[in-house]
Amino acid sequence: MSQDRGKPHTHTPNMPAGGWGSLGDVATILLDQDTVAKDSALLLKQNKPDGYACVSCAWAKPAHPHPFEFCSSGAKATAWETTSRSIGADFFARHTLAELAGWSDHQLEDQGRLTVPLRWDPGTDTYREIPWDTAFAEIGAALRGFARDKVVFYSSGRASLETSYMYQLLARMYGNNNLPDSSNMCHESTSVGLQKTIGVGVGTVGLDDFEQTDCIFFFGQNVGVNSPRMLHQLQAARRRGVPVITFNPLRERGLVSFTNPQSPLEMLSGHETVISTQYHQVRPAGDSAAIMGLCKAILAADEQAPVLDRAFIAQHTHGFEDFAAAVRAASWDEIERESGLARAALEAAAEVWCKARAVMAVYGMGVTQHRNGVQNVGMIVNLLLLGGHIGRPGAGVCPVRGHSNVQGQRTVGITEKPELAPLDKLKEQYGFEPPRKPGMNTVDACEAILAREVQAFIGLGGNFVRAVPETALMEAAWREIPLTVQIATKLNRNHVVHGKASYLLPCLGRTEIDRQAGGQQAVTVEDSTACMHGSRGMAEPAAPTLLSEPAIVAGIAKAALDPNPKLDWDAWVADYGKVRDAIEATYPAIFRDFNARMWTPGGFRKPLAAAERQWETASGKAEFTVPDSLRGDPDLHREAAGMRLFTIRSDGQFNTTIYSHDDRFRGVHGSRMVLFMAPADMARLGLGEGDTVDLRGAARDGVERRVAGLRIVPYDVPAGCIAGYYPECNPLIPLWHHARESKVPAAKAIDVIVERAGSAP
Ligand SMILES: Nc1nc2c(c(=O)[nH]1)N[C@H]1C(S)=C(S)[C@@H](COP(=O)(O)OP(=O)(O)OC[C@H]3O[C@@H](n4cnc5c(=O)[nH]c(N)nc54)[C@H](O)[C@@H]3O)O[C@H]1N2
Ligand SMILES: Nc1nc2c(c(=O)[nH]1)N[C@H]1C(S)=C(S)[C@@H](COP(=O)(O)OP(=O)(O)OC[C@H]3O[C@@H](n4cnc5c(=O)[nH]c(N)nc54)[C@H](O)[C@@H]3O)O[C@H]1N2
Ligand SMILES: [Mo]
């Protein structure tokens, strides 16, 4: 696969996040994708109460939005979806899949929107157009012939609440709980860790908490790129003098400072807001140790003058004494070694905590994508519980979700864990016997695919084979799946790497007008702060042949399932309001008056017991948890030259969607085949800037893992650690290298050997 445009050029990025760079960037992509000509007013409706919810990240949408409530990342995502470019049957007639397999991720998606339903033709190795009815009939007939528990229903986190609810019903009526989703690679460590410790699987913080907090701890989340609209809240907090203490191995521009592109004054004056008041370059996988150090310093301070919230601990928590004993037993030597941070630095951070009345902890993939991802989440909760910082205005835990409706999908039943779905309620509502056997999550599904056990894979969005670990083995096994069906907006690698029978079904995007028998339809999504929002598409669809996601799910369901007198799929497709009524009937406490409340400015919030200091845990209290080990990664297989690789995103991508080969914030242009390395390591290994190396997986499990042709970029990362891009580095991640309790692939600490280019055996 050619994944880039040759040698990268680098420069020192000197502008803050936001600022002129981000405006220029937006203009470039709007023009490049011919979006301006098509619908220039569209962006003004982004994240507005009467508009559409951004298709990029899941950050909260305020009740009183800025005139331009979008960021450069969101504008790019919109431009990418509303592009004037499109591909139909003629494109696929001209290109065999063997040829397309050689194209880069960027090239594939850059062709534009998919427009017609397609079936792979083995004789010519091309996708051929077929009528929608034929596609549904053939897929349905095939599904009826498979073992019910051998079919996988994957979803990426973009589909609406309505589509997601219909999709989980399809899977359960078909006969399994095989509903892996992108959060299995993302915040599943949060769902497991927060559920266990505070009794809700999601964050407790709302937008108004940012106005009341007086201290923010920020772990492993790259706000300037991945949730830039949050910079508004951070900037406002910083103006009030709120300290932001950041833990991140890499010095991220967007975490250092910010210029608000929506403030003409700031843009003209070049005024920057410093975001992080302390920046701690923790070693990848060192967060549990770092937080242990914070807690140790806090307990020590408490012996001098009380800083713990003893009343809260006594009334609301369980397990404090055990945790305190573990903190006292932990040695500073071990804490310093595993976190890579000096005791004095951790004590300085703890001092800020001790002075704060309301502490908030924000975190992302740097915390969850580790062997100890769930333990890391537990340690963040420990840090907050010590001071009673949950269920107090301005305080709480804030996991920053990824896909724009990934949290919502979970809320309406997309889960492989039967105990998390209201199965009895579904049984009563639809008169069928829901399967009770646990389904497959993402890693389970990969294992079953490698074992050649999966008979069909349905993908509701996403780019599964490119997003998961173990690329080489997965791609080979993928080609042996009897049936693969992908519902998608744009062409990607997982459409080119396909099963023995393969269908590609093009759908409307969320920005587009959705016309059904009952008139124009709107959908709903849940944001990172558990608020539900209505979203109405405003752009003309990319092609008249597209179907909406609800219509495609219904089409498959009607063909694969026997009719059910209690469920009229066509009526649901004609009027999504009826799906919302059904969601309300299944989840009355969350979705009361759903159709009436969906347009509430700022959204309506899901009830969160923990935010009210009610703890739906085993003990009925918030749980302190004792970490098993401060060793960040118990299964590293070290060799002499082994280094710890962590995979990161650039501002030129949304996950596997590569908008460009540039990384504006890190100053790299023209290539993603790069490795960010500390100058000390470059000297030790005799490498210069621009030298080419290969990475080889260090695990000794009989599998050869390699990514060749990576150029060295000197960067401010801790010695012994290197950063490379996701998904280019995914071939290096062993499938078994995942978070212990949540099975999130441990993409932020991968043991690798750096080799001179071309030294492959
Ligand atoms: N523009 C854009 N927006 C996006 C996405 C995108 O690809 N592009 N993806 C969306 C999705 S699905 C998600 S999940 C989110 C992801 O958003 P983030 O959670 O920000 O994910 P990453 O960029 O993968 O990594 C975050 C940071 O973790 C740091 N890090 C790595 N290892 C460690 C560690 O061990 N400890 C600590 N403390 N930090 C570490 C990295 O240096 C990086 O800055 O963004 C969403 N938004
Ligand atoms: N090494 C490493 N691996 C990782 C990560 C990492 O940090 N490092 N991050 C992980 C994370 S957090 C995540 S969430 C996963 C992401 O995994 P996925 O969610 O599976 O992947 P995406 O790249 O978001 O999917 C992009 C595709 O979705 C389709 N699409 C876009 N919009 C729509 C739509 O509206 N409807 C439909 N039906 N399809 C649409 C397009 O065809 C596009 O090509 O990757 C994970 N993999
Ligand atoms: Mo994600």
Tab-separated table of N, CA, C and O and ligand atoms in Angstrom, residues 182 186 365 402-403 649 655, ligand 3:
chain	number	residue	atom	x	y	z
A	182	SER	N	-17.223	0.505	18.069
A	182	SER	CA	-15.923	1.173	18.117
A	182	SER	C	-15.525	1.476	19.558
A	182	SER	O	-14.334	1.583	19.849
A	186	CYS	N	-11.916	1.865	22.496
A	186	CYS	CA	-11.890	3.298	22.777
A	186	CYS	C	-12.160	3.522	24.265
A	186	CYS	O	-11.255	3.408	25.088
A	365	MET	N	-7.750	8.685	25.296
A	365	MET	CA	-7.173	7.396	24.897
A	365	MET	C	-5.831	7.082	25.560
A	365	MET	O	-5.436	5.928	25.643
A	402	GLY	N	-15.248	9.660	21.748
A	402	GLY	CA	-14.715	9.815	20.405
A	402	GLY	C	-15.771	10.130	19.380
A	402	GLY	O	-16.143	11.287	19.174
A	403	HIS	N	-16.323	9.106	18.743
A	403	HIS	CA	-17.341	9.281	17.708
A	403	HIS	C	-18.539	10.045	18.262
A	403	HIS	O	-18.887	9.942	19.440
A	649	ARG	N	-3.046	10.368	16.780
A	649	ARG	CA	-3.811	10.921	15.657
A	649	ARG	C	-3.218	12.277	15.283
A	649	ARG	O	-2.706	12.995	16.139
A	655	ASN	N	-9.825	9.286	12.692
A	655	ASN	CA	-9.586	7.842	12.761
A	655	ASN	C	-8.933	7.351	11.466
A	655	ASN	O	-7.910	7.895	11.068
B	3	MO	MO	-12.768	6.330	19.519
